[in-house]
Short mmCIF file of C-alpha atoms and ligand atoms in Angstrom, two decimals:
data_model
loop_
_atom_site.label_atom_id
_atom_site.label_comp_id
_atom_site.label_asym_id
_atom_site.label_seq_id
_atom_site.Cartn_x
_atom_site.Cartn_y
_atom_site.Cartn_z
CA MET A 18 42.22 26.39 -57.77
CA LYS A 19 41.05 29.43 -56.11
CA GLN A 20 38.04 29.09 -58.56
CA ARG A 21 37.40 25.80 -57.61
CA LEU A 22 37.20 26.41 -53.81
CA GLU A 23 35.07 29.24 -54.63
CA SER A 24 32.25 27.13 -56.88
CA LEU A 25 32.59 24.93 -53.54
CA LYS A 26 31.65 27.17 -51.08
CA GLN A 27 28.59 28.62 -53.61
CA GLU A 28 27.22 24.93 -53.74
CA ALA A 29 27.77 24.12 -50.05
CA VAL A 30 26.44 27.30 -48.79
CA GLU A 31 23.41 27.05 -52.14
CA GLN A 32 22.71 22.61 -50.64
CA LEU A 33 23.31 23.54 -46.84
CA GLY A 34 20.41 26.71 -47.08
CA GLY A 35 18.00 23.70 -48.25
CA VAL A 36 18.74 21.22 -45.62
CA ALA A 37 15.49 19.58 -44.04
CA ASP A 38 16.90 17.75 -41.31
CA VAL A 39 19.85 16.82 -38.83
CA ALA A 40 20.31 13.33 -40.86
CA GLN A 41 20.72 15.59 -44.23
CA LEU A 42 23.20 18.41 -42.73
CA ASN A 43 25.50 15.44 -41.24
CA ASP A 44 25.41 14.29 -45.19
CA LEU A 45 27.17 17.77 -45.86
CA ARG A 46 28.90 17.78 -43.31
CA VAL A 47 30.80 14.88 -44.34
CA LYS A 48 30.24 15.58 -48.23
CA TYR A 49 32.32 18.98 -47.78
CA LEU A 50 34.19 19.07 -44.66
CA GLY A 51 34.95 15.08 -43.93
CA LYS A 52 38.39 13.66 -44.06
CA LYS A 53 37.06 12.04 -47.65
CA GLY A 54 35.40 15.32 -48.73
CA ALA A 55 35.65 18.07 -51.85
CA LEU A 56 37.61 20.61 -49.19
CA THR A 57 40.58 18.46 -48.53
CA GLU A 58 40.41 16.57 -51.82
CA ILE A 59 41.45 19.86 -53.36
CA LEU A 60 43.83 20.99 -50.65
CA ARG A 61 45.46 17.92 -51.81
CA GLY A 62 46.44 19.57 -55.39
CA MET A 63 48.12 22.23 -52.79
CA GLY A 64 51.82 20.79 -52.98
CA ALA A 65 51.96 21.85 -57.05
CA LEU A 66 51.37 25.15 -56.72
CA SER A 67 54.02 27.21 -56.56
CA ALA A 68 55.89 29.42 -53.51
CA GLU A 69 54.09 32.48 -53.72
CA GLU A 70 50.43 30.83 -55.10
CA ARG A 71 50.25 28.71 -51.89
CA PRO A 72 49.41 31.28 -48.60
CA ILE A 73 47.14 33.11 -51.06
CA ILE A 74 44.96 29.60 -51.84
CA GLY A 75 45.51 29.03 -48.37
CA GLN A 76 44.05 31.61 -47.24
CA VAL A 77 41.18 31.29 -49.00
CA ALA A 78 40.93 27.34 -48.35
CA ASN A 79 40.37 28.39 -44.11
CA GLU A 80 38.09 31.22 -45.56
CA VAL A 81 36.02 28.66 -47.55
CA ARG A 82 36.27 26.41 -44.55
CA GLY A 83 35.19 28.74 -42.47
CA VAL A 84 32.01 29.87 -44.39
CA ILE A 85 30.96 25.97 -44.10
CA GLU A 86 31.63 25.29 -40.42
CA ALA A 87 30.08 28.39 -40.39
CA LEU A 88 27.11 26.91 -41.72
CA VAL A 89 27.29 24.00 -40.69
CA GLU A 90 27.27 25.13 -36.90
CA GLU A 91 24.46 27.84 -37.63
CA LYS A 92 22.09 24.72 -39.22
CA GLN A 93 23.24 22.02 -36.37
CA ALA A 94 21.58 25.40 -33.66
CA ALA A 95 18.40 25.65 -35.21
CA PHE A 96 17.82 22.18 -35.39
CA ASP A 97 18.88 21.41 -31.75
CA HIS A 98 16.69 24.19 -31.04
CA LYS A 99 13.41 23.00 -33.13
CA GLU A 100 14.30 19.72 -31.13
CA THR A 101 14.06 21.18 -27.94
CA GLU A 102 11.07 23.27 -28.86
CA SER A 103 9.27 20.01 -29.81
CA ARG A 104 10.32 18.01 -26.30
CA LEU A 105 9.59 20.92 -24.35
CA ALA A 106 6.35 20.54 -26.13
CA ALA A 107 5.51 17.24 -25.61
CA GLU A 108 6.78 16.72 -22.33
CA LYS A 109 4.97 20.04 -21.31
CA VAL A 110 2.96 19.25 -17.77
CA ASP A 111 -0.15 20.88 -16.68
CA VAL A 112 0.71 22.28 -13.58
CA THR A 113 -3.45 23.46 -13.62
CA LEU A 114 -5.23 20.03 -13.58
CA PRO A 115 -5.86 18.93 -10.06
CA GLY A 116 -3.69 16.50 -8.19
CA ARG A 117 -4.68 12.94 -7.51
CA PRO A 118 -5.26 12.56 -4.19
CA MET A 119 -3.60 9.44 -2.65
CA THR A 120 -5.67 7.17 -0.90
CA GLN A 121 -5.16 5.85 2.64
CA GLY A 122 -5.74 2.83 4.33
CA SER A 123 -7.31 2.39 7.66
CA VAL A 124 -7.84 0.38 10.68
CA HIS A 125 -9.53 -2.87 9.20
CA PRO A 126 -13.86 -3.01 11.23
CA LEU A 127 -12.40 -6.71 12.85
CA ASN A 128 -9.02 -5.20 14.10
CA GLN A 129 -11.50 -1.99 14.93
CA VAL A 130 -12.87 -4.10 17.39
CA ILE A 131 -10.81 -6.27 18.58
CA GLN A 132 -8.92 -2.84 19.97
CA GLU A 133 -12.10 -1.86 21.79
CA ILE A 134 -12.16 -4.50 23.23
CA GLU A 135 -8.98 -4.66 24.47
CA ASP A 136 -9.44 -0.98 25.31
CA ILE A 137 -12.01 -1.74 27.80
CA PHE A 138 -10.33 -5.27 29.29
CA ILE A 139 -7.02 -3.01 29.49
CA GLY A 140 -8.97 -0.19 32.00
CA MET A 141 -10.09 -2.91 34.04
CA GLY A 142 -6.64 -4.62 34.87
CA TYR A 143 -5.99 -6.76 32.47
CA ARG A 144 -3.27 -7.90 30.19
CA ILE A 145 -3.62 -9.79 26.87
CA ALA A 146 -1.94 -12.73 26.09
CA GLU A 147 -1.67 -14.81 23.02
CA GLY A 148 -1.14 -18.03 21.87
CA PRO A 149 -0.42 -20.00 18.57
CA GLU A 150 -2.97 -20.95 16.02
CA VAL A 151 -1.73 -24.19 15.07
CA GLU A 152 -2.32 -26.22 19.01
CA THR A 153 -1.95 -29.68 20.25
CA ASP A 154 -4.72 -31.60 21.61
CA TYR A 155 -3.43 -31.39 25.06
CA TYR A 156 -3.74 -27.64 24.65
CA ASN A 157 -6.96 -27.16 22.74
CA PHE A 158 -8.73 -30.03 24.36
CA GLU A 159 -7.83 -32.35 27.04
CA ALA A 160 -6.81 -29.46 29.86
CA LEU A 161 -10.11 -27.89 29.33
CA ASN A 162 -11.52 -31.24 30.31
CA LEU A 163 -12.42 -32.38 27.15
CA PRO A 164 -10.61 -35.88 26.86
CA LYS A 165 -9.65 -38.27 24.93
CA ASN A 166 -12.77 -39.26 22.60
CA HIS A 167 -15.20 -37.20 24.39
CA PRO A 168 -18.76 -36.40 22.91
CA ALA A 169 -18.14 -32.93 23.81
CA ARG A 170 -15.39 -32.44 21.18
CA ASP A 171 -18.29 -32.81 18.93
CA MET A 172 -18.73 -28.98 19.86
CA GLN A 173 -16.61 -27.83 17.25
CA ASP A 174 -15.86 -29.82 14.17
CA SER A 175 -12.42 -29.31 13.18
CA PHE A 176 -9.31 -28.82 11.36
CA TYR A 177 -6.25 -31.76 12.11
CA LEU A 178 -2.92 -31.76 11.01
CA THR A 179 -1.88 -35.14 12.99
CA GLU A 180 -2.96 -36.78 15.18
CA GLU A 181 -1.97 -34.65 18.03
CA LEU A 182 -1.83 -31.00 16.48
CA LEU A 183 -4.81 -29.30 14.61
CA MET A 184 -5.91 -25.66 14.03
CA ARG A 185 -7.55 -24.28 17.53
CA THR A 186 -10.84 -24.62 17.03
CA HIS A 187 -11.60 -21.86 20.45
CA THR A 188 -9.28 -18.91 22.34
CA SER A 189 -9.27 -21.18 25.50
CA PRO A 190 -6.35 -23.08 24.92
CA VAL A 191 -5.10 -19.97 25.91
CA GLN A 192 -5.98 -19.93 29.12
CA VAL A 193 -3.78 -23.08 30.14
CA ARG A 194 -1.18 -21.71 28.39
CA THR A 195 -1.16 -18.53 30.51
CA MET A 196 -1.69 -20.56 34.18
CA GLU A 197 1.04 -23.17 33.12
CA ALA A 198 2.73 -19.81 32.52
CA MET A 199 1.57 -18.02 35.82
CA LYS A 200 2.68 -21.21 37.63
CA GLY A 201 -0.05 -20.51 40.26
CA GLU A 202 0.45 -17.48 40.91
CA VAL A 203 -2.91 -14.59 41.28
CA PRO A 204 -4.37 -12.83 40.57
CA VAL A 205 -4.43 -13.86 36.83
CA LYS A 206 -6.53 -11.58 34.58
CA VAL A 207 -6.03 -11.78 30.71
CA ILE A 208 -7.95 -11.39 27.25
CA CYS A 209 -7.01 -13.57 24.80
CA PRO A 210 -7.51 -12.06 21.01
CA GLY A 211 -6.91 -14.63 18.26
CA ARG A 212 -7.92 -16.41 15.28
CA VAL A 213 -9.25 -19.81 15.68
CA PHE A 214 -10.26 -22.38 12.90
CA ARG A 215 -13.37 -25.10 12.72
CA ARG A 216 -15.32 -27.16 10.05
CA ASP A 217 -18.01 -25.27 9.51
CA ASP A 218 -21.01 -24.08 7.21
CA ASP A 219 -19.87 -21.24 4.67
CA ASP A 220 -22.85 -19.05 4.99
CA ALA A 221 -23.69 -15.59 5.99
CA THR A 222 -23.14 -16.14 9.54
CA HIS A 223 -20.73 -19.21 9.66
CA SER A 224 -17.10 -19.37 8.28
CA PHE A 225 -14.09 -21.97 9.11
CA GLN A 226 -11.90 -18.94 10.05
CA PHE A 227 -13.11 -16.07 12.64
CA HIS A 228 -11.92 -15.13 15.70
CA GLN A 229 -12.26 -15.43 19.30
CA ILE A 230 -11.68 -13.16 22.32
CA GLU A 231 -11.29 -15.43 25.44
CA GLY A 232 -10.63 -13.77 28.92
CA LEU A 233 -9.98 -15.54 32.10
CA VAL A 234 -10.12 -14.61 36.12
CA ILE A 235 -8.24 -16.04 38.46
CA GLY A 236 -7.78 -15.27 42.15
CA GLU A 237 -9.32 -15.87 45.72
CA LYS A 238 -13.20 -15.72 46.08
CA ILE A 239 -13.99 -14.56 42.37
CA ARG A 240 -17.46 -15.56 42.43
CA MET A 241 -19.90 -15.35 40.05
CA SER A 242 -21.42 -11.55 41.24
CA ASP A 243 -17.89 -11.31 39.72
CA LEU A 244 -18.08 -12.91 36.35
CA LYS A 245 -21.64 -11.00 35.68
CA GLY A 246 -20.60 -7.34 36.77
CA THR A 247 -17.27 -7.51 34.88
CA LEU A 248 -19.87 -8.98 31.42
CA LEU A 249 -22.20 -5.83 32.43
CA GLU A 250 -19.66 -3.25 32.58
CA PHE A 251 -18.03 -4.87 29.43
CA THR A 252 -21.25 -5.14 27.19
CA ARG A 253 -22.02 -1.13 28.77
CA LYS A 254 -19.04 0.16 27.17
CA MET A 255 -19.43 -1.64 24.21
CA PHE A 256 -22.46 -1.18 23.36
CA GLY A 257 -24.54 1.91 25.73
CA SER A 258 -24.91 2.33 28.95
CA GLN A 259 -28.47 1.22 29.03
CA THR A 260 -27.32 -2.14 27.59
CA GLN A 261 -28.93 -5.24 29.88
CA ILE A 262 -27.70 -8.67 30.15
CA ARG A 263 -28.58 -12.55 30.67
CA LEU A 264 -27.01 -15.20 31.57
CA ARG A 265 -29.02 -17.96 30.75
CA PRO A 266 -27.83 -21.56 31.87
CA SER A 267 -25.84 -23.62 29.67
CA PHE A 268 -22.81 -26.36 29.15
CA PHE A 269 -18.72 -26.31 28.58
CA PRO A 270 -16.98 -28.22 29.84
CA PHE A 271 -14.13 -26.46 30.90
CA THR A 272 -17.04 -24.57 33.11
CA GLU A 273 -19.10 -25.40 35.91
CA PRO A 274 -21.20 -23.71 35.99
CA SER A 275 -21.78 -22.57 32.91
CA VAL A 276 -24.00 -19.80 30.73
CA GLU A 277 -24.74 -18.54 27.63
CA VAL A 278 -25.16 -14.61 28.07
CA ASP A 279 -27.38 -12.26 25.66
CA VAL A 280 -27.21 -8.49 25.11
CA THR A 281 -30.50 -6.08 25.03
CA CYS A 282 -30.55 -5.93 21.57
CA VAL A 283 -28.64 -3.58 20.25
CA LYS A 284 -31.62 -2.57 17.53
CA CYS A 285 -34.65 -2.34 18.95
CA GLY A 286 -32.81 -1.75 22.88
CA GLY A 287 -34.87 -4.97 23.56
CA ASP A 288 -38.54 -4.09 22.71
CA GLY A 289 -38.81 -7.25 20.18
CA CYS A 290 -37.61 -5.96 16.38
CA ARG A 291 -36.07 -8.39 13.00
CA VAL A 292 -32.66 -8.80 14.86
CA CYS A 293 -33.40 -10.02 17.87
CA LYS A 294 -36.26 -12.41 16.66
CA ASP A 295 -38.74 -10.41 18.37
CA SER A 296 -37.00 -11.92 21.64
CA GLY A 297 -35.34 -8.92 22.73
CA TRP A 298 -32.40 -10.89 23.54
CA LEU A 299 -29.11 -11.36 21.22
CA GLU A 300 -26.64 -13.89 22.18
CA ILE A 301 -23.29 -12.44 22.11
CA LEU A 302 -21.11 -15.09 24.31
CA GLY A 303 -20.38 -18.02 26.33
CA SER A 304 -19.04 -18.25 29.56
CA GLY A 305 -18.20 -20.30 33.81
CA MET A 306 -16.71 -20.87 36.43
CA VAL A 307 -13.51 -22.12 35.89
CA HIS A 308 -13.99 -26.13 36.44
CA PRO A 309 -11.89 -27.30 39.58
CA ARG A 310 -10.33 -29.43 37.11
CA VAL A 311 -8.82 -27.30 34.78
CA LEU A 312 -8.06 -25.04 37.34
CA GLU A 313 -5.94 -28.16 38.77
CA MET A 314 -4.63 -29.73 35.79
CA SER A 315 -2.70 -25.95 35.12
CA GLY A 316 -1.56 -25.78 38.45
CA TYR A 317 -4.08 -23.48 40.73
CA ASP A 318 -5.79 -25.83 44.11
CA PRO A 319 -9.57 -25.60 43.55
CA GLU A 320 -9.85 -25.33 47.13
CA LYS A 321 -7.99 -22.01 47.07
CA TYR A 322 -8.78 -20.79 44.48
CA SER A 323 -11.59 -19.91 41.59
CA GLY A 324 -12.45 -18.20 38.49
CA PHE A 325 -14.00 -17.47 35.37
CA ALA A 326 -14.09 -17.77 32.35
CA PHE A 327 -15.73 -16.16 29.09
CA GLY A 328 -15.04 -16.42 25.36
CA MET A 329 -16.70 -14.14 22.30
CA GLY A 330 -16.83 -14.47 18.78
CA MET A 331 -14.77 -10.52 17.22
CA GLU A 332 -16.85 -11.04 14.45
CA ARG A 333 -20.36 -11.47 16.24
CA ILE A 334 -19.87 -8.67 17.77
CA ALA A 335 -18.85 -6.19 15.19
CA MET A 336 -21.60 -7.30 13.15
CA LEU A 337 -23.86 -6.38 15.63
CA LYS A 338 -22.73 -3.20 16.83
CA TYR A 339 -22.28 -2.17 12.87
CA GLY A 340 -25.68 -3.76 11.18
CA VAL A 341 -23.18 -6.13 9.26
CA ASP A 342 -25.72 -9.13 7.93
CA ASP A 343 -22.48 -11.48 5.97
CA ILE A 344 -20.01 -12.24 8.30
CA ARG A 345 -17.97 -12.86 4.73
CA HIS A 346 -18.14 -9.06 4.07
CA PHE A 347 -14.69 -9.36 6.75
CA PHE A 348 -12.75 -11.64 4.51
CA THR A 349 -13.43 -10.51 0.69
CA ASN A 350 -12.06 -7.52 1.04
CA ASP A 351 -14.55 -5.51 -0.56
CA LEU A 352 -12.92 -1.89 -0.49
CA ARG A 353 -16.89 -0.06 -0.56
CA PHE A 354 -17.34 -2.30 3.01
CA LEU A 355 -14.12 -1.33 4.30
CA GLN A 356 -13.78 2.44 3.62
CA GLN A 357 -17.11 2.51 5.24
CA PHE A 358 -14.89 2.21 8.94
CA SER A 359 -12.02 4.77 7.77
CA ARG A 360 -11.64 6.70 10.73
CA ILE A 361 -10.00 8.96 9.01
N1 DAH B 23 -14.54 -21.83 23.95
C1 DAH B 23 -16.26 -21.81 23.64
C2 DAH B 23 -16.18 -21.62 22.36
O1 DAH B 23 -15.45 -21.30 21.66
C3 DAH B 23 -16.40 -20.47 24.27
C4 DAH B 23 -15.90 -20.58 26.00
C5 DAH B 23 -17.39 -20.48 26.45
C6 DAH B 23 -15.38 -19.83 26.00
C7 DAH B 23 -17.09 -20.19 27.80
C8 DAH B 23 -14.82 -19.76 28.09
C9 DAH B 23 -16.09 -20.36 28.58
O2 DAH B 23 -14.14 -19.49 28.04
O3 DAH B 23 -15.62 -20.09 29.93
O4 DAH B 23 -17.27 -21.81 21.85
#
């Protein structure tokens, strides 16, 4: 029996010496040390031994088990170490590589222009008012002196949702909403930025959606000269202190008199160039003295109060200021375009 144990030990040591991987090691562990393994098998015969022999053989058996166990452990440790090594090598991080810069967002150029315009008017004591993009026929047209079936409605081809609801075609309805909310109080001094919608061409200067800023001032003895001074102040802050403005007679149903306002060309300063088509002037907004009917409909006595209003397209202002030649750049979200306006 002792012999069998010794040769078992020898065989195990030999086989374990040549073990190639963890799977093989496991097989050998089971083969020699397992419940049904070779050692157990031999020890099962211990019952047949005499009382003197039993402790001696027991000792040998324990020693053999000890040797095999130690060897298995040693091999296991070696495999573990090797695996850790190769994992470390595979997962190695090169800390000397340069980092990937995080791309940072920035304010959209249109929002920059809106903020700039808002700042200028807030500096002149205006407050910001907003209204819904889905508007009623009353606020969008009727209360602005554009009765149903009036031909002047053709000036703004519109998206109707129902007979009475439409996507607002301009920010002028916010004038009406503001006057109603003010309940006849003066002074009214607001600007109303927002998105507007029109059934329009889709080309370099037209889009079915764009942004406007509306302005409205109502008080006692508000005159055309106040309008002119306000717009001159605004355009100089926006386009530079040399800017001049020019008021041309025009027509809007909600103002009387109505004017269109031009600024000296942002490119040539008034000498004439390609941008201003050699005229020296660029049209930037519509405006006028609030029509007495409009004041009256929204609860202001036209005998006592007067006011002016204006409305401008934000994209147009941004295009002029930054020399952008296609309105669609503002909506297509091409980063190459947008990044040029990053202030970071
Ligand atoms: N709502 C006009 C438009 O979209 C612009 C406008 C003109 C607004 C004259 C005004 C104004 O407040 O007084 O074409």
